[in-house]
Coordinates of C-alpha atoms in Angstrom, one line a residue:
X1261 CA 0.0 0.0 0.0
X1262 CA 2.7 2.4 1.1
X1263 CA 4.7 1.6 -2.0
X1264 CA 1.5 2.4 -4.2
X1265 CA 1.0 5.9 -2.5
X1266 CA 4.7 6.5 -2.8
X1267 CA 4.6 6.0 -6.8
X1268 CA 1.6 7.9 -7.0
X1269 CA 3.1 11.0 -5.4
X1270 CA 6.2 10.0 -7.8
X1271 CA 3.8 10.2 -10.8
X1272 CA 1.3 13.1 -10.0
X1273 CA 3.7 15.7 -8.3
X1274 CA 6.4 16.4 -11.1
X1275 CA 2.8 16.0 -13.3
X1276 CA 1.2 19.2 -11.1
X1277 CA 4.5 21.0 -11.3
X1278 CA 5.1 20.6 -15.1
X1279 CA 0.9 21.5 -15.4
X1280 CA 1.6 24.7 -13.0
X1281 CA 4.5 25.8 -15.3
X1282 CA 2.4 25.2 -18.6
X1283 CA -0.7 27.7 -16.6
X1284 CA 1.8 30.4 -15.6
X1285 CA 3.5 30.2 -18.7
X1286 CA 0.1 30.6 -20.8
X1287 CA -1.4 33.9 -18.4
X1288 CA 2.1 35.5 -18.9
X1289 CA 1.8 35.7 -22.3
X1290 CA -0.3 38.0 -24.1
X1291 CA -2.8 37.3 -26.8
X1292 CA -0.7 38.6 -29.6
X1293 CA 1.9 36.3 -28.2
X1294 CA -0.2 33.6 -28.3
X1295 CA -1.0 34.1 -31.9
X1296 CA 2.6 34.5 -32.7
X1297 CA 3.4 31.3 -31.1
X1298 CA 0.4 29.5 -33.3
X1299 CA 1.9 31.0 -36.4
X1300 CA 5.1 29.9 -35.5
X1301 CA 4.6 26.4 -35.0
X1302 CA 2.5 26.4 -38.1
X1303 CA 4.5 28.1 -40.0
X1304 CA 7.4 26.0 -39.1
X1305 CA 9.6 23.8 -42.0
X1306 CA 9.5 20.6 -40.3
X1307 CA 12.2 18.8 -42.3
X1308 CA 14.4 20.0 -39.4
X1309 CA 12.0 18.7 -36.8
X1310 CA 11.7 15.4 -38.9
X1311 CA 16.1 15.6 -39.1
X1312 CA 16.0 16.0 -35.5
X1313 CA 14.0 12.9 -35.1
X1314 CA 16.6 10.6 -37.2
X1315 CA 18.9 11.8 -34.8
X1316 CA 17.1 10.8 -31.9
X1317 CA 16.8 7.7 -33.5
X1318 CA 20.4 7.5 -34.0
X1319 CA 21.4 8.5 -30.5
X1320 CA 18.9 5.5 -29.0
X1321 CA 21.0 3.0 -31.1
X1322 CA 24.3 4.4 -30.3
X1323 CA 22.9 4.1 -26.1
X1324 CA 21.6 0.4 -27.1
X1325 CA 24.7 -0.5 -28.4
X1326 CA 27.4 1.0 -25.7
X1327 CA 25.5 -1.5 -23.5
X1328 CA 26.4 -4.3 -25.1
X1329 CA 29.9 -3.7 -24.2
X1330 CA 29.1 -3.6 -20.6
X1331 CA 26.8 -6.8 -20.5
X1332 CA 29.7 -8.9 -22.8
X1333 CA 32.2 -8.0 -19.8
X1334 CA 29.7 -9.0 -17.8
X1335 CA 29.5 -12.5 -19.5
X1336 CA 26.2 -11.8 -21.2
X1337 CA 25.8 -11.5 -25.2
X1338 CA 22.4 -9.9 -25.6
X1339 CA 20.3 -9.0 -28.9
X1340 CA 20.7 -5.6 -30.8
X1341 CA 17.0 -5.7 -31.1
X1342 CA 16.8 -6.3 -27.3
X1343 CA 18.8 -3.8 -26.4
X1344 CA 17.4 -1.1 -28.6
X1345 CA 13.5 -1.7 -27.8
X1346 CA 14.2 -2.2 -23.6
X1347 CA 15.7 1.4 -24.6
X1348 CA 13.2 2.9 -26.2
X1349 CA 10.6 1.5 -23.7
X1350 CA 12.6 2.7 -20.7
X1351 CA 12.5 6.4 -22.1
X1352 CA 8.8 5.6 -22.6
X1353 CA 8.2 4.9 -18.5
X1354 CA 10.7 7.7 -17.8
X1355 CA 7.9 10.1 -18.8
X1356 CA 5.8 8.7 -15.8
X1357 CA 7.9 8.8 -13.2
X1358 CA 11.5 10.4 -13.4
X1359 CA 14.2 7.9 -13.8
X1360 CA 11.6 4.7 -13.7
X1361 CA 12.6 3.4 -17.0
X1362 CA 16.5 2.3 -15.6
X1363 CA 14.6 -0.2 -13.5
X1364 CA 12.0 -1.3 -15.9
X1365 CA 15.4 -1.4 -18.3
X1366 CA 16.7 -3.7 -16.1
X1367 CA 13.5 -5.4 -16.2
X1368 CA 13.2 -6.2 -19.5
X1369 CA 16.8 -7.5 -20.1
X1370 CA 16.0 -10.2 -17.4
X1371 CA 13.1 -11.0 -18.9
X1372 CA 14.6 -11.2 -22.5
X1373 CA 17.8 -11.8 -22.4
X1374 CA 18.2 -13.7 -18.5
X1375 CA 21.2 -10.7 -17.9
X1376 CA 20.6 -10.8 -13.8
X1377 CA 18.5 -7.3 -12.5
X1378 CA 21.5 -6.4 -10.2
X1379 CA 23.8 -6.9 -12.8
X1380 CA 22.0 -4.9 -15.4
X1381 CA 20.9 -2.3 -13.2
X1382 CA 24.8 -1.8 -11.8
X1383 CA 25.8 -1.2 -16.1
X1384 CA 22.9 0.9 -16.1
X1385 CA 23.9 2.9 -13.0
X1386 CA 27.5 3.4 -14.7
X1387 CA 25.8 4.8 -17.8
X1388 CA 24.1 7.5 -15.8
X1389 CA 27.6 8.3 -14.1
X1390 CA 29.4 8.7 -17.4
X1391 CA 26.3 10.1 -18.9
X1392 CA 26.5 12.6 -16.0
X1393 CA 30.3 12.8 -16.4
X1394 CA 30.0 14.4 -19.4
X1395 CA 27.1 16.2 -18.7
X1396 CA 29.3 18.4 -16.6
X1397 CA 31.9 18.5 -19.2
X1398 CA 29.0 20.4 -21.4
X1399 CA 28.2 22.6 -18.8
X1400 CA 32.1 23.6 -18.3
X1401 CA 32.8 24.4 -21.7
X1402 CA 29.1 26.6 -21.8
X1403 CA 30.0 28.1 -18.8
X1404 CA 33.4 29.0 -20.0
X1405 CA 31.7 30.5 -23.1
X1406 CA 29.5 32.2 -21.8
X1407 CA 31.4 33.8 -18.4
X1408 CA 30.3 37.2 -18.2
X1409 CA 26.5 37.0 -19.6
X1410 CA 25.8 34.6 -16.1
X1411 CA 27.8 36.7 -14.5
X1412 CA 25.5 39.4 -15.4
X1413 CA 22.6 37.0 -14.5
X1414 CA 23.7 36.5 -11.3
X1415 CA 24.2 39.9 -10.2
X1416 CA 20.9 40.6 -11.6
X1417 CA 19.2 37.7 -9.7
X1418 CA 21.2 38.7 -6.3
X1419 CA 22.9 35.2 -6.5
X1420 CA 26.8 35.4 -5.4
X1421 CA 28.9 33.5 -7.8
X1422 CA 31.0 33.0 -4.6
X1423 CA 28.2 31.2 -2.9
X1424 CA 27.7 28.8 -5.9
X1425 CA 31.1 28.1 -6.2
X1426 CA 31.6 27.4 -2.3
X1427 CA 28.4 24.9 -3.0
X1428 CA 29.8 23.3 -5.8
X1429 CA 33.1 22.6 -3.4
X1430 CA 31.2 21.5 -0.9
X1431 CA 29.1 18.9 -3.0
X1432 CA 32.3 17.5 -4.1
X1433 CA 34.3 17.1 -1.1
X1434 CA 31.0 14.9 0.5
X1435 CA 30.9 12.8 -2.6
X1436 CA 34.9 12.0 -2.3
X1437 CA 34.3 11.7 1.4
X1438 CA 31.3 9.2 1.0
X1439 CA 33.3 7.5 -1.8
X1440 CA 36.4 6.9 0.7
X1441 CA 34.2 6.1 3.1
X1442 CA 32.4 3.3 0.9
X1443 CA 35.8 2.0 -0.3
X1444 CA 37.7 1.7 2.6
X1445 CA 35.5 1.2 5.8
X1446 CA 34.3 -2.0 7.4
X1447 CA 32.0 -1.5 9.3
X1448 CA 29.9 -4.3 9.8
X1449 CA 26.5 -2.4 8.5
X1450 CA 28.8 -1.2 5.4
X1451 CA 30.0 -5.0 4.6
X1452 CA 26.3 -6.3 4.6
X1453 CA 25.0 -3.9 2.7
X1454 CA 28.3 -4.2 0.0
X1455 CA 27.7 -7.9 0.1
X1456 CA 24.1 -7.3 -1.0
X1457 CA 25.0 -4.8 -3.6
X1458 CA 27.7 -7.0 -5.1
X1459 CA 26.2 -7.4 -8.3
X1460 CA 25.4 -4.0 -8.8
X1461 CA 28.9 -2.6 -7.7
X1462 CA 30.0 -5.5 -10.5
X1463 CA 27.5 -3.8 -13.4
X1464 CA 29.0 0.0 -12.2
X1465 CA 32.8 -1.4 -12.2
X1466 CA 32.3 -3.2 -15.6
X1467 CA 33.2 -0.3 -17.2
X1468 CA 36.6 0.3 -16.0
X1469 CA 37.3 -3.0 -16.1
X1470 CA 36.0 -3.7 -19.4
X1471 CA 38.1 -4.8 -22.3
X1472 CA 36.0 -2.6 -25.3
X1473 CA 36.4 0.9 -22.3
X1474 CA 37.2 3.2 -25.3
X1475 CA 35.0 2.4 -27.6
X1476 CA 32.2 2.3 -24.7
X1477 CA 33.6 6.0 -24.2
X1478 CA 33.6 7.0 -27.9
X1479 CA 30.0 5.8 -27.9
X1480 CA 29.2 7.3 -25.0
X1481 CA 30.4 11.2 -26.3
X1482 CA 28.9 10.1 -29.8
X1483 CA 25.3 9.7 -28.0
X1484 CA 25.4 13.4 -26.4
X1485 CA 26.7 14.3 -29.5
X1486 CA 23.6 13.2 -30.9
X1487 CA 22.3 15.0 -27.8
X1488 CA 23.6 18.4 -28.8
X1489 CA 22.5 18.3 -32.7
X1490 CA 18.8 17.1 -31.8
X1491 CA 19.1 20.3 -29.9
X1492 CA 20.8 22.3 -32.4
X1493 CA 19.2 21.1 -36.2
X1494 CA 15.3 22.5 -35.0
X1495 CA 16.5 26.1 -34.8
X1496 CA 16.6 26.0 -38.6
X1497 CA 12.9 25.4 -38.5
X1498 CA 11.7 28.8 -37.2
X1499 CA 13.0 31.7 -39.3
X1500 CA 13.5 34.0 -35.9
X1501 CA 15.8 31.1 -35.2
X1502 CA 17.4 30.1 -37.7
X1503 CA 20.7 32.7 -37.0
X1504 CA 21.0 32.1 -33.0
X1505 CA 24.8 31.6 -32.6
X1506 CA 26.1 28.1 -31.0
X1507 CA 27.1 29.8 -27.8
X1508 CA 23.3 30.4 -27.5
X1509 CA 22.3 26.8 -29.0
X1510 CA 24.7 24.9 -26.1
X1511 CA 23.0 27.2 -23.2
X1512 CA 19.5 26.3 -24.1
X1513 CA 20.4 22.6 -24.4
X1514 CA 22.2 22.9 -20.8
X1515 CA 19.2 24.0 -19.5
X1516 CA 16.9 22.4 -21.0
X1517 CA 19.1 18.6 -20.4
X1518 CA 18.5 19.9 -16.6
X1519 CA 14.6 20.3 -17.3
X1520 CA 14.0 17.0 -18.6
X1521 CA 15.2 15.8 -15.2
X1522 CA 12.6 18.3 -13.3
X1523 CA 8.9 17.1 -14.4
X1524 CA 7.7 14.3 -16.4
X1525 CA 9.8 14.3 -19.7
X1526 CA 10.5 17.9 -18.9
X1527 CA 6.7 18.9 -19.4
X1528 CA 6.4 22.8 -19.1
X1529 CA 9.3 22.7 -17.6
X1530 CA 11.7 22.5 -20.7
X1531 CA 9.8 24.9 -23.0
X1532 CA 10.1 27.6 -19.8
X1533 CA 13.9 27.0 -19.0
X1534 CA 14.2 27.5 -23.0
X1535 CA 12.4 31.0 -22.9
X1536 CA 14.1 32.1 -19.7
X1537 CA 18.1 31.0 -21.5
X1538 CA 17.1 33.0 -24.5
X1539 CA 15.2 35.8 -23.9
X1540 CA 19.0 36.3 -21.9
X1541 CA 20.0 36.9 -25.7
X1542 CA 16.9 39.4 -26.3
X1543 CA 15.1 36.7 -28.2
X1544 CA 11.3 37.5 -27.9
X1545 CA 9.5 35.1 -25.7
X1546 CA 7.0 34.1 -28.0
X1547 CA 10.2 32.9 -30.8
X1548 CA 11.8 31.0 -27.4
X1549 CA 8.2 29.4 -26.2
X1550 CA 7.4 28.8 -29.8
X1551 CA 10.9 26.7 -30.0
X1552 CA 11.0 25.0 -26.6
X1553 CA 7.2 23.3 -27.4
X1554 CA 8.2 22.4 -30.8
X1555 CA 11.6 20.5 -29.7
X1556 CA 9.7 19.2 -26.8
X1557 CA 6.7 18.1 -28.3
X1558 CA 8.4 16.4 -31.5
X1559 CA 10.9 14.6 -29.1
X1560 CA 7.8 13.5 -26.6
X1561 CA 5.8 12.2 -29.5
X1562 CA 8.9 10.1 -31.0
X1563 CA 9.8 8.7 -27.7
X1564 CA 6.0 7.6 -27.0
X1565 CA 6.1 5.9 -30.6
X1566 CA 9.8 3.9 -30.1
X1567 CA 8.8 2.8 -26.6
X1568 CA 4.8 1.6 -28.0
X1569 CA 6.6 0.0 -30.5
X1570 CA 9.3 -1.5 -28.5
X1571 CA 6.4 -2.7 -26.1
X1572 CA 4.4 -4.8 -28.3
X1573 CA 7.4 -6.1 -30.6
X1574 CA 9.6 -7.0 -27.8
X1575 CA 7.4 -10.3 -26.7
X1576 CA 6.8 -11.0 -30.3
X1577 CA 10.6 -11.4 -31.1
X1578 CA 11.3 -13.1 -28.0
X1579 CA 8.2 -15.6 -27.9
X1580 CA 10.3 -18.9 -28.3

């Protein structure tokens, strides 16, 4: 019962938020803003949305196929097919609840392919942590870039860049501290818990470990690659767009990577964090809303069709 409330409240509170955003979003804007959005994304040359999509599709394969170097260290030599549909579907339940589809991932792959949960779930895990790895390396280089317009921001927004940085320090030196602290104590509550995470430490390890590492690596920078042009290619699709500078292009996709995270699939949230990144740049608010719905929407809709797809073929290819 407890577990039932507790996904519910996983399920319906991002939902409210992402809703809440969408209805303060919609009363900020005036009427003629509204019309300019609706002539926007009708006006819109969707060969660069439908570009954008391939590349989606690209980037899934590229994610399916980096795990199959971590499950053949592992011991495990799974399907391509496999791989790719428990993907899709994954990215399908992740627009429920945040960060559900790793576990229904993991899941699946049992189900299919008889990879153990732990096991798959601990290759999963170290995806996330490169994934996240490199993440950081986006925002760096943006930040970097892009130096004195935040700085600006800040100042304007009463935030001390001082007071960031001193929380960015302190984040890290808990994580190292936990990290020590998992590695080298033995205490008895530590050792149980270690011994019933042992598969899953094996999944996170089998990447370091792993014979294939660099081209795990090179596949893992090719799928934010992917990442970054899915972002970049719709801004040919909206005239008022189409000249934005990359500088701008790898700020909104920052942002809006970090918005996908917030709500369900990043509903509300990642056309607003879009708006707010741009209109920075004096781009009217009606050209960045107008953009953030139609990369969000186009990407939603493809995800939904790859993971209803991957849901009703993946028993069919598997029935023997």
């Amino acid at each position: 019962m407890k577990t039932s409330i507790k996904n519910f409240l996983l399920l319906i509170i991002p939902l409210f938020i992402g809703c809440g955003i969408i209805y303060y979003q919609y009363n900020s804007l005036s009427t003629h803003e509204l019309d300019s959005i609706k002539n926007s994304l009708w006006n819109a040359n969707y060969f660069y949305i439908l570009l954008s999509l391939l590349v989606a599709v690209i980037s899934h394969g590229a994610r399916a196929y980096r795990w199959k170097f971590a499950l053949q260290h592992l011991g495990y030599e799974t399907k391509m097919s496999n791989n790719f549909f428990t993907v899709c579907v994954s990215y399908l339940v992740n627009l429920t609840i945040p960060r559900s589809g790793e576990v229904t991932r993991a899941a699946l792959i049992k189900k299919y392919e008889d990879v153990p949960f732990d096991k798959a779930f601990g290759t999963i895990v170290a995806e996330r942590i490169i994934d996240l790895a490199i993440f950081f390396l986006f925002v760096i280089i943006g930040f970097v870039l892009q130096y004195e317009k935040l700085h600006q921001f800040f100042i304007d927004q009463n935030v001390s860049l001082r007071t960031i940085a001193f929380s960015g320090i302190a984040f890290l030196v808990m994580a190292v501290l936990f990290l020590v602290i998992w590695i080298y104590a033995e205490w008895s509550i530590l050792l149980k818990l270690k011994k019933k995470l042992a598969g899953l430490t094996e999944g996170i390890l089998s990447v370091w470990y792993m014979e294939k590492k660099w081209q795990y690596i090179f596949h893992s920078f090719l799928i934010w690659g992917c990442y970054l042009i899915m972002f970049y290619i719709p801004i040919f699709a909206l005239p008022e767009t189409e000249n934005i500078g990359f500088n701008i292009v790898i700020m909104g996709f920052i942002f809006g990577s970090l918005a996908i995270g917030f709500t369900n699939g990043g509903i509300g949230a990642f056309p607003l964090s879009i708006s707010l990144i741009f209109g920075l740049y004096n781009i009217p608010e009606e050209i960045s809303v107008a953009f953030g719905w139609l990369a969000w929407t186009s990407q939603t809709v493809l995800t939904i069709l790859l993971g209803l797809i991957g849901y009703l073929l993946l028993p069919i290819m598997n029935r023997k």
